[in-house]
Amino acid sequence: MRTVNAIAAPSATEPLVRTTIDRRDLGPRDVLIEIRYAGICHSDIHTVRGEWGQVPYPLTVGHEIVGRVAEVGAEVDRFEVGARVGVGCMVNSCRKCGNCQAGQEQYCENGNIGTYASTDLDGTVTQGGYSTHIVVDQDFVLRVPESLPYEKVAPLLCAGITTYSPLAHWKAGPGKKVAVVGMGGLGHMAVKIAAAMGAEVTVLSQTLGKKDDGLRFGAEHYYATKDPATFEALKNTFDLIINTVSAPIDMAAYLRLLRLDGTLVSVGAPPEPLPVPVFALFGNRRSFAGSSIGGIAETQEMLDFCAERGISPEVELITADAVNEAYERVLSSDVRYRFVIDIDSLRS
Ligand code: NAP
Ligand code: ZN
Ligand code: ZN
């Protein structure tokens, strides 16, 4: 076991504090990663504040992890020391069920092992990326192309794949009208990726405050959802709506923006239920769906897609001591567009 520096939440109501956590000794198929950058996902905040249920405190969160391989176990054959690698929201799964066999480990029928707050195969509680090192089975480690800017790439490991996966599944592309609801961490990646896939992208944000950015990221249209005229103007318009909002939204109002056979996919995960009025589904034979991150192979495909297209997240780099303040800014939708912790600030 090795003891490494980290930041942890002591409880649902206290600020995160500096601490140390233990990482297991390397098993034969494990990779030790020296973490360089860790993104702050809104899921980290939902989790540490206990909004999604019971949490094993103290807990270190963080599932947008990028760094370099520092050591490898005896049987590791996919990575060499020095390789630039990433870890997203999962660190293991059963590998035997139908979904795992189909490369959809995120939907493991026995429950995937999350990067934090999950019980690992050895019975310990997993601890996330706001720390200097992590030990992960090589099958859940991603290769991060060197052409992607090191300090910006971490958010692809959650925000990138969580939006890429439904955009690919519901075939965003030329001739498709795609709306993105909420332009925060996930939302701004959805805009960039959907535009790169060739779709006609519309942003539905609370206000027009980030319009210039949205158009720069590749959107063609940008509307304020605080203005009721938006919902009148866009009735029956979209083939696909990706909802990234971290709070409940008025489902009927958004569903009515779908055209015939359109689908609204929620990736936003508010603690409260999202009531769906069936009559809003009947019109235009609409569908309401959810989507959770993406499989390991698909995550690699997304990283390679972003590298080829020169797509990277917009980030604000912070030190470990600024994490609590960053959380408050995320909660007030004041994020441009992902906070990334410079993990070097945790080393001393
Ligand atoms: P974020 O950066 O805080 O972005 C959320 C955006 O939603 C905000 O920037 C804001 O956009 C909008 N918003 C926030 N509160 C709102 C409200 N009360 N009414 C209307 N709009 C509001 O969060 P994130 O990291 O992108 O995560 C978004 C959600 O996705 C979270 O619930 C997170 O847990 C979830 N998530 C799910 C998965 C998955 O696998 N399904 C993976 C990662 C994250 P505007 O300012 O543009 O209005
Ligand atoms: Zn996340
Ligand atoms: Zn499985």
CSV table of C-alpha atoms and ligand atoms in Angstrom, one decimal:
chain,number,residue,atom,x,y,z
A,1,MET,CA,0.0,0.0,0.0
A,2,ARG,CA,1.2,3.6,-0.6
A,3,THR,CA,-0.1,6.7,1.1
A,4,VAL,CA,-0.7,9.7,-1.2
A,5,ASN,CA,-1.9,13.3,-0.9
A,6,ALA,CA,-5.5,14.0,-1.8
A,7,ILE,CA,-8.5,16.2,-1.1
A,8,ALA,CA,-11.5,14.7,0.6
A,9,ALA,CA,-15.0,15.5,1.7
A,10,PRO,CA,-15.3,14.8,5.5
A,11,SER,CA,-19.1,14.9,5.3
A,12,ALA,CA,-22.0,16.2,3.2
A,13,THR,CA,-21.9,19.6,4.8
A,14,GLU,CA,-18.2,20.4,5.4
A,15,PRO,CA,-15.8,21.8,2.8
A,16,LEU,CA,-13.3,19.5,1.2
A,17,VAL,CA,-9.9,19.3,3.0
A,18,ARG,CA,-6.4,18.2,2.3
A,19,THR,CA,-5.7,14.7,3.5
A,20,THR,CA,-3.9,11.5,2.6
A,21,ILE,CA,-5.5,8.3,1.2
A,22,ASP,CA,-4.1,4.8,0.6
A,23,ARG,CA,-3.6,3.2,-2.8
A,24,ARG,CA,-3.3,-0.6,-3.2
A,25,ASP,CA,-0.1,-2.3,-4.1
A,26,LEU,CA,0.1,-3.0,-7.9
A,27,GLY,CA,-1.5,-6.3,-8.9
A,28,PRO,CA,-0.2,-8.0,-12.0
A,29,ARG,CA,-2.6,-6.2,-14.3
A,30,ASP,CA,-2.6,-2.8,-12.5
A,31,VAL,CA,-1.2,0.5,-13.7
A,32,LEU,CA,0.1,3.2,-11.2
A,33,ILE,CA,-0.8,6.6,-12.7
A,34,GLU,CA,0.8,9.8,-11.5
A,35,ILE,CA,-2.1,12.1,-11.9
A,36,ARG,CA,-1.4,15.5,-13.4
A,37,TYR,CA,-4.9,17.0,-13.9
A,38,ALA,CA,-8.4,16.2,-12.5
A,39,GLY,CA,-11.6,17.8,-13.8
A,40,ILE,CA,-14.5,18.8,-11.5
A,41,CYS,CA,-17.8,17.3,-12.6
A,42,HIS,CA,-21.1,18.3,-11.2
A,43,SER,CA,-21.5,14.6,-10.3
A,44,ASP,CA,-18.7,15.1,-7.8
A,45,ILE,CA,-20.7,17.8,-6.1
A,46,HIS,CA,-24.0,15.8,-6.1
A,47,THR,CA,-22.1,12.9,-4.6
A,48,VAL,CA,-20.1,14.6,-1.8
A,49,ARG,CA,-23.2,16.6,-0.7
A,50,GLY,CA,-25.1,13.3,-0.4
A,51,GLU,CA,-27.8,14.3,-3.0
A,52,TRP,CA,-27.7,10.9,-4.6
A,53,GLY,CA,-27.9,8.8,-1.5
A,54,GLN,CA,-25.5,7.6,1.2
A,55,VAL,CA,-21.8,8.2,0.8
A,56,PRO,CA,-18.9,6.5,2.5
A,57,TYR,CA,-17.1,9.5,4.1
A,58,PRO,CA,-14.4,10.6,4.1
A,59,LEU,CA,-14.5,10.5,0.3
A,60,THR,CA,-12.1,11.7,-2.4
A,61,VAL,CA,-14.1,12.3,-5.7
A,62,GLY,CA,-12.9,13.1,-9.2
A,63,HIS,CA,-13.5,10.9,-12.3
A,64,GLU,CA,-11.9,13.0,-15.0
A,65,ILE,CA,-8.3,11.9,-14.6
A,66,VAL,CA,-5.2,12.4,-16.7
A,67,GLY,CA,-1.6,11.7,-16.0
A,68,ARG,CA,1.4,9.5,-16.8
A,69,VAL,CA,2.0,5.8,-16.2
A,70,ALA,CA,4.5,5.6,-13.3
A,71,GLU,CA,4.7,1.8,-12.8
A,72,VAL,CA,3.1,-1.3,-14.3
A,73,GLY,CA,2.3,-4.7,-12.9
A,74,ALA,CA,4.1,-7.8,-14.3
A,75,GLU,CA,1.3,-8.7,-16.8
A,76,VAL,CA,0.5,-5.3,-18.1
A,77,ASP,CA,0.9,-5.3,-21.8
A,78,ARG,CA,-1.2,-2.3,-23.0
A,79,PHE,CA,0.9,0.5,-21.4
A,80,GLU,CA,4.5,1.5,-20.8
A,81,VAL,CA,5.9,3.7,-18.1
A,82,GLY,CA,5.7,7.3,-19.3
A,83,ALA,CA,2.5,6.9,-21.5
A,84,ARG,CA,-0.1,9.6,-21.2
A,85,VAL,CA,-3.3,8.0,-19.9
A,86,GLY,CA,-6.7,8.8,-18.6
A,87,VAL,CA,-9.3,7.3,-16.3
A,88,GLY,CA,-13.0,8.1,-16.4
A,89,CYS,CA,-16.0,7.2,-14.3
A,90,MET,CA,-15.4,3.4,-13.9
A,91,VAL,CA,-12.4,1.4,-12.7
A,92,ASN,CA,-13.8,-2.1,-13.2
A,93,SER,CA,-16.9,-4.2,-14.0
A,94,CYS,CA,-17.8,-8.0,-13.9
A,95,ARG,CA,-16.6,-8.4,-17.5
A,96,LYS,CA,-18.9,-11.5,-17.8
A,97,CYS,CA,-22.4,-10.2,-18.2
A,98,GLY,CA,-24.0,-9.6,-21.6
A,99,ASN,CA,-23.5,-5.8,-21.4
A,100,CYS,CA,-19.8,-6.1,-20.4
A,101,GLN,CA,-19.2,-8.6,-23.2
A,102,ALA,CA,-20.8,-6.1,-25.6
A,103,GLY,CA,-18.4,-3.4,-24.6
A,104,GLN,CA,-21.0,-1.6,-22.6
A,105,GLU,CA,-19.3,-1.9,-19.2
A,106,GLN,CA,-21.1,1.2,-18.0
A,107,TYR,CA,-24.3,-0.8,-18.0
A,108,CYS,CA,-22.7,-3.9,-16.3
A,109,GLU,CA,-25.6,-6.0,-15.1
A,110,ASN,CA,-23.8,-6.5,-11.8
A,111,GLY,CA,-23.0,-2.8,-11.4
A,112,ASN,CA,-19.8,-1.2,-12.7
A,113,ILE,CA,-17.2,-0.2,-10.1
A,114,GLY,CA,-17.2,3.6,-10.0
A,115,THR,CA,-13.9,5.5,-9.8
A,116,TYR,CA,-15.1,6.7,-6.3
A,117,ALA,CA,-17.6,5.7,-3.7
A,118,SER,CA,-17.9,2.1,-5.0
A,119,THR,CA,-16.8,-1.1,-3.3
A,120,ASP,CA,-13.8,-2.5,-5.2
A,121,LEU,CA,-13.2,-6.2,-5.9
A,122,ASP,CA,-10.9,-6.3,-2.8
A,123,GLY,CA,-13.7,-4.9,-0.6
A,124,THR,CA,-12.2,-1.4,-0.2
A,125,VAL,CA,-14.0,1.8,-1.1
A,126,THR,CA,-12.8,3.4,-4.3
A,127,GLN,CA,-11.3,6.9,-4.1
A,128,GLY,CA,-11.2,9.3,-7.0
A,129,GLY,CA,-8.9,11.6,-8.9
A,130,TYR,CA,-8.4,14.6,-6.6
A,131,SER,CA,-5.2,12.9,-5.5
A,132,THR,CA,-1.6,12.6,-6.7
A,133,HIS,CA,-1.8,8.9,-7.8
A,134,ILE,CA,-4.3,6.1,-8.6
A,135,VAL,CA,-4.0,2.4,-9.2
A,136,VAL,CA,-6.3,1.0,-12.0
A,137,ASP,CA,-6.6,-2.2,-13.9
A,138,GLN,CA,-5.2,-1.7,-17.3
A,139,ASP,CA,-8.5,-2.6,-19.1
A,140,PHE,CA,-10.0,0.6,-17.6
A,141,VAL,CA,-7.2,2.9,-18.5
A,142,LEU,CA,-7.5,5.0,-21.7
A,143,ARG,CA,-4.7,6.1,-24.0
A,144,VAL,CA,-4.7,9.9,-24.2
A,145,PRO,CA,-3.4,11.2,-27.6
A,146,GLU,CA,-0.4,13.6,-27.0
A,147,SER,CA,-1.8,16.0,-29.5
A,148,LEU,CA,-4.6,17.0,-27.1
A,149,PRO,CA,-3.5,19.8,-24.8
A,150,TYR,CA,-2.5,18.1,-21.5
A,151,GLU,CA,-4.1,20.7,-19.1
A,152,LYS,CA,-7.4,20.6,-21.0
A,153,VAL,CA,-8.0,17.0,-21.8
A,154,ALA,CA,-9.2,15.6,-18.5
A,155,PRO,CA,-12.9,16.6,-18.9
A,156,LEU,CA,-13.2,14.4,-22.0
A,157,LEU,CA,-13.1,11.4,-19.6
A,158,CYS,CA,-16.6,12.2,-18.3
A,159,ALA,CA,-18.1,15.3,-19.9
A,160,GLY,CA,-16.8,14.3,-23.3
A,161,ILE,CA,-17.9,10.6,-23.3
A,162,THR,CA,-21.2,11.3,-21.6
A,163,THR,CA,-22.2,13.6,-24.5
A,164,TYR,CA,-20.4,11.7,-27.3
A,165,SER,CA,-22.2,8.4,-26.5
A,166,PRO,CA,-25.8,9.6,-26.9
A,167,LEU,CA,-24.9,11.8,-29.9
A,168,ALA,CA,-23.3,8.8,-31.6
A,169,HIS,CA,-26.1,6.4,-30.6
A,170,TRP,CA,-28.9,8.7,-31.8
A,171,LYS,CA,-26.9,9.5,-34.9
A,172,ALA,CA,-26.3,13.2,-34.7
A,173,GLY,CA,-24.9,14.1,-38.1
A,174,PRO,CA,-25.6,16.0,-41.3
A,175,GLY,CA,-29.3,16.8,-41.7
A,176,LYS,CA,-30.1,16.3,-38.0
A,177,LYS,CA,-31.2,19.2,-35.8
A,178,VAL,CA,-29.7,18.8,-32.3
A,179,ALA,CA,-30.5,21.0,-29.2
A,180,VAL,CA,-28.3,21.1,-26.2
A,181,VAL,CA,-30.0,22.2,-22.9
A,182,GLY,CA,-27.6,23.8,-20.4
A,183,MET,CA,-24.1,24.9,-21.5
A,184,GLY,CA,-21.9,24.0,-18.6
A,185,GLY,CA,-19.3,21.2,-18.5
A,186,LEU,CA,-21.3,18.6,-20.4
A,187,GLY,CA,-23.2,21.0,-22.5
A,188,HIS,CA,-20.3,22.8,-24.0
A,189,MET,CA,-18.8,19.4,-25.0
A,190,ALA,CA,-22.1,18.4,-26.5
A,191,VAL,CA,-22.1,21.5,-28.6
A,192,LYS,CA,-18.5,21.0,-29.9
A,193,ILE,CA,-19.0,17.2,-30.6
A,194,ALA,CA,-22.4,17.5,-32.2
A,195,ALA,CA,-21.1,20.3,-34.5
A,196,ALA,CA,-18.1,18.2,-35.4
A,197,MET,CA,-20.4,15.3,-36.2
A,198,GLY,CA,-22.1,17.6,-38.7
A,199,ALA,CA,-25.4,18.3,-37.0
A,200,GLU,CA,-27.1,21.6,-36.9
A,201,VAL,CA,-26.8,22.6,-33.2
A,202,THR,CA,-29.0,24.9,-31.1
A,203,VAL,CA,-28.1,25.8,-27.5
A,204,LEU,CA,-30.9,26.3,-25.0
A,205,SER,CA,-29.4,28.1,-22.1
A,206,GLN,CA,-31.1,30.0,-19.3
A,207,THR,CA,-29.9,33.4,-20.7
A,208,LEU,CA,-28.1,34.7,-23.7
A,209,GLY,CA,-25.0,35.5,-21.6
A,210,LYS,CA,-22.8,32.8,-23.2
A,211,LYS,CA,-24.2,33.2,-26.8
A,212,ASP,CA,-20.9,34.3,-28.3
A,213,ASP,CA,-19.1,31.3,-26.8
A,214,GLY,CA,-21.8,28.9,-27.9
A,215,LEU,CA,-21.6,30.1,-31.5
A,216,ARG,CA,-17.8,29.8,-31.3
A,217,PHE,CA,-18.1,26.2,-30.1
A,218,GLY,CA,-20.0,25.4,-33.3
A,219,ALA,CA,-23.7,26.1,-32.5
A,220,GLU,CA,-25.7,27.8,-35.3
A,221,HIS,CA,-28.5,29.0,-33.0
A,222,TYR,CA,-28.8,30.1,-29.4
A,223,TYR,CA,-31.9,30.7,-27.3
A,224,ALA,CA,-32.7,31.8,-23.8
A,225,THR,CA,-35.0,29.4,-22.0
A,226,LYS,CA,-36.1,32.1,-19.5
A,227,ASP,CA,-37.9,33.7,-22.5
A,228,PRO,CA,-41.2,31.9,-23.1
A,229,ALA,CA,-41.1,32.9,-26.7
A,230,THR,CA,-38.3,30.4,-27.2
A,231,PHE,CA,-40.7,27.5,-26.6
A,232,GLU,CA,-43.2,28.9,-29.1
A,233,ALA,CA,-40.6,29.6,-31.8
A,234,LEU,CA,-39.0,26.1,-31.6
A,235,LYS,CA,-42.1,23.9,-31.4
A,236,ASN,CA,-41.7,20.6,-33.4
A,237,THR,CA,-38.1,21.4,-34.4
A,238,PHE,CA,-35.5,18.9,-33.1
A,239,ASP,CA,-34.5,15.4,-33.9
A,240,LEU,CA,-32.5,15.1,-30.7
A,241,ILE,CA,-32.3,17.1,-27.5
A,242,ILE,CA,-29.5,16.4,-25.1
A,243,ASN,CA,-30.5,17.6,-21.6
A,244,THR,CA,-27.4,18.3,-19.5
A,245,VAL,CA,-29.1,20.3,-16.7
A,246,SER,CA,-28.2,19.4,-13.1
A,247,ALA,CA,-31.7,20.4,-11.9
A,248,PRO,CA,-35.2,19.4,-12.9
A,249,ILE,CA,-36.6,21.0,-16.0
A,250,ASP,CA,-40.2,21.4,-17.3
A,251,MET,CA,-40.3,18.2,-19.4
A,252,ALA,CA,-43.5,19.0,-21.3
A,253,ALA,CA,-42.1,22.2,-22.5
A,254,TYR,CA,-38.9,20.6,-23.8
A,255,LEU,CA,-40.5,17.5,-25.2
A,256,ARG,CA,-42.8,19.7,-27.4
A,257,LEU,CA,-39.7,21.0,-29.2
A,258,LEU,CA,-39.2,17.5,-30.7
A,259,ARG,CA,-40.3,16.8,-34.3
A,260,LEU,CA,-41.7,13.5,-35.5
A,261,ASP,CA,-39.9,10.5,-33.9
A,262,GLY,CA,-37.5,12.9,-32.0
A,263,THR,CA,-35.8,11.8,-28.8
A,264,LEU,CA,-35.0,13.8,-25.7
A,265,VAL,CA,-32.1,12.2,-23.8
A,266,SER,CA,-31.4,13.2,-20.3
A,267,VAL,CA,-27.8,13.0,-19.2
A,268,GLY,CA,-28.3,15.6,-16.4
A,269,ALA,CA,-28.9,13.8,-13.1
A,270,PRO,CA,-30.8,15.9,-10.7
A,271,PRO,CA,-31.6,14.2,-7.4
A,272,GLU,CA,-35.3,14.8,-7.9
A,273,PRO,CA,-37.5,12.9,-10.4
A,274,LEU,CA,-38.2,14.4,-13.8
A,275,PRO,CA,-42.0,14.0,-14.3
A,276,VAL,CA,-42.9,13.2,-17.9
A,277,PRO,CA,-46.4,14.1,-19.0
A,278,VAL,CA,-47.4,11.3,-21.5
A,279,PHE,CA,-49.4,13.6,-23.7
A,280,ALA,CA,-46.2,15.5,-24.6
A,281,LEU,CA,-44.8,12.1,-25.7
A,282,PHE,CA,-47.9,11.2,-27.8
A,283,GLY,CA,-47.6,14.1,-30.1
A,284,ASN,CA,-45.0,13.4,-32.8
A,285,ARG,CA,-44.4,9.9,-31.4
A,286,ARG,CA,-41.7,11.3,-29.2
A,287,SER,CA,-39.2,9.4,-27.0
A,288,PHE,CA,-37.7,10.2,-23.6
A,289,ALA,CA,-34.4,8.4,-22.9
A,290,GLY,CA,-31.4,8.4,-20.5
A,291,SER,CA,-27.8,7.7,-21.1
A,292,SER,CA,-24.9,6.9,-18.8
A,293,ILE,CA,-21.2,7.8,-19.7
A,294,GLY,CA,-19.9,5.3,-22.3
A,295,GLY,CA,-18.0,2.0,-22.6
A,296,ILE,CA,-14.2,1.8,-22.5
A,297,ALA,CA,-13.9,1.2,-26.3
A,298,GLU,CA,-16.2,4.0,-27.0
A,299,THR,CA,-14.3,6.3,-24.7
A,300,GLN,CA,-11.1,5.5,-26.6
A,301,GLU,CA,-13.0,6.2,-29.9
A,302,MET,CA,-14.2,9.6,-28.4
A,303,LEU,CA,-10.6,10.6,-27.4
A,304,ASP,CA,-9.3,9.7,-30.9
A,305,PHE,CA,-12.2,11.5,-32.5
A,306,CYS,CA,-11.4,14.7,-30.5
A,307,ALA,CA,-7.7,14.4,-31.2
A,308,GLU,CA,-8.4,14.1,-35.0
A,309,ARG,CA,-10.8,17.0,-35.0
A,310,GLY,CA,-8.8,19.2,-32.7
A,311,ILE,CA,-11.6,19.3,-30.1
A,312,SER,CA,-10.7,20.1,-26.5
A,313,PRO,CA,-12.7,21.3,-23.5
A,314,GLU,CA,-12.6,24.9,-22.3
A,315,VAL,CA,-11.1,24.9,-18.9
A,316,GLU,CA,-10.2,27.1,-15.9
A,317,LEU,CA,-7.1,25.7,-14.2
A,318,ILE,CA,-7.2,25.9,-10.4
A,319,THR,CA,-5.0,24.8,-7.5
A,320,ALA,CA,-6.2,22.2,-5.0
A,321,ASP,CA,-7.0,25.0,-2.4
A,322,ALA,CA,-9.5,26.6,-4.8
A,323,VAL,CA,-11.8,23.5,-5.1
A,324,ASN,CA,-14.5,24.6,-2.6
A,325,GLU,CA,-14.8,28.0,-4.2
A,326,ALA,CA,-15.0,26.3,-7.6
A,327,TYR,CA,-17.9,24.1,-6.4
A,328,GLU,CA,-19.8,27.3,-5.5
A,329,ARG,CA,-19.2,28.7,-8.9
A,330,VAL,CA,-20.4,25.5,-10.6
A,331,LEU,CA,-23.6,25.6,-8.5
A,332,SER,CA,-24.3,29.1,-9.7
A,333,SER,CA,-23.8,28.2,-13.3
A,334,ASP,CA,-20.6,30.4,-13.3
A,335,VAL,CA,-18.3,27.9,-14.9
A,336,ARG,CA,-16.4,28.5,-18.2
A,337,TYR,CA,-16.7,25.6,-18.9
A,338,ARG,CA,-14.9,23.1,-16.7
A,339,PHE,CA,-12.7,23.6,-13.6
A,340,VAL,CA,-9.5,21.4,-13.8
A,341,ILE,CA,-7.3,20.9,-10.7
A,342,ASP,CA,-3.6,21.2,-11.3
A,343,ILE,CA,-2.6,18.2,-9.2
A,344,ASP,CA,1.0,19.5,-8.9
A,345,SER,CA,-0.5,21.8,-6.3
A,346,LEU,CA,-1.2,18.7,-4.1
A,347,ARG,CA,2.3,17.3,-4.2
A,348,SER,CA,3.9,19.3,-1.4
B,1,NAP,P1,-22.6,22.0,-14.9
B,1,NAP,O1,-21.3,22.3,-15.5
B,1,NAP,O2,-23.0,22.6,-13.6
B,1,NAP,O3,-23.7,22.4,-16.1
B,1,NAP,C1,-25.1,22.3,-15.9
B,1,NAP,C2,-25.7,23.5,-16.7
B,1,NAP,O4,-27.1,23.3,-16.5
B,1,NAP,C3,-25.4,24.8,-16.1
B,1,NAP,O5,-24.2,25.4,-16.7
B,1,NAP,C4,-26.6,25.6,-16.6
B,1,NAP,O6,-26.4,26.0,-18.0
B,1,NAP,C5,-27.7,24.6,-16.5
B,1,NAP,N1,-28.5,24.8,-15.3
B,1,NAP,C6,-28.0,24.7,-14.0
B,1,NAP,N2,-29.0,24.8,-13.1
B,1,NAP,C7,-30.1,25.1,-13.8
B,1,NAP,C8,-31.5,25.3,-13.5
B,1,NAP,N3,-31.9,25.3,-12.2
B,1,NAP,N4,-32.4,25.5,-14.5
B,1,NAP,C9,-32.0,25.4,-15.8
B,1,NAP,N5,-30.7,25.2,-16.2
B,1,NAP,C10,-29.8,25.0,-15.2
B,1,NAP,O7,-22.8,20.5,-14.7
B,1,NAP,P2,-22.1,19.2,-15.5
B,1,NAP,O8,-20.9,18.8,-14.9
B,1,NAP,O9,-22.2,19.6,-17.0
B,1,NAP,O10,-23.2,18.1,-15.2
B,1,NAP,C11,-24.5,18.3,-15.6
B,1,NAP,C12,-25.4,17.1,-15.1
B,1,NAP,O11,-25.0,15.9,-15.7
B,1,NAP,C13,-25.2,16.9,-13.6
B,1,NAP,O12,-26.5,16.5,-13.0
B,1,NAP,C14,-24.3,15.7,-13.5
B,1,NAP,O13,-24.4,14.9,-12.3
B,1,NAP,C15,-24.8,14.9,-14.7
B,1,NAP,N6,-23.9,13.9,-15.3
B,1,NAP,C16,-24.4,12.8,-15.8
B,1,NAP,C17,-23.6,11.8,-16.4
B,1,NAP,C18,-24.2,10.6,-17.0
B,1,NAP,O14,-23.5,9.6,-17.2
B,1,NAP,N7,-25.5,10.6,-17.4
B,1,NAP,C19,-22.2,12.1,-16.5
B,1,NAP,C20,-21.7,13.3,-16.0
B,1,NAP,C21,-22.5,14.2,-15.4
B,1,NAP,P3,-26.8,27.4,-18.6
B,1,NAP,O15,-26.1,28.4,-17.7
B,1,NAP,O16,-26.3,27.3,-20.0
B,1,NAP,O17,-28.3,27.5,-18.5
B,2,ZN,ZN,-18.8,13.2,-14.3
B,3,ZN,ZN,-20.8,-6.9,-16.3
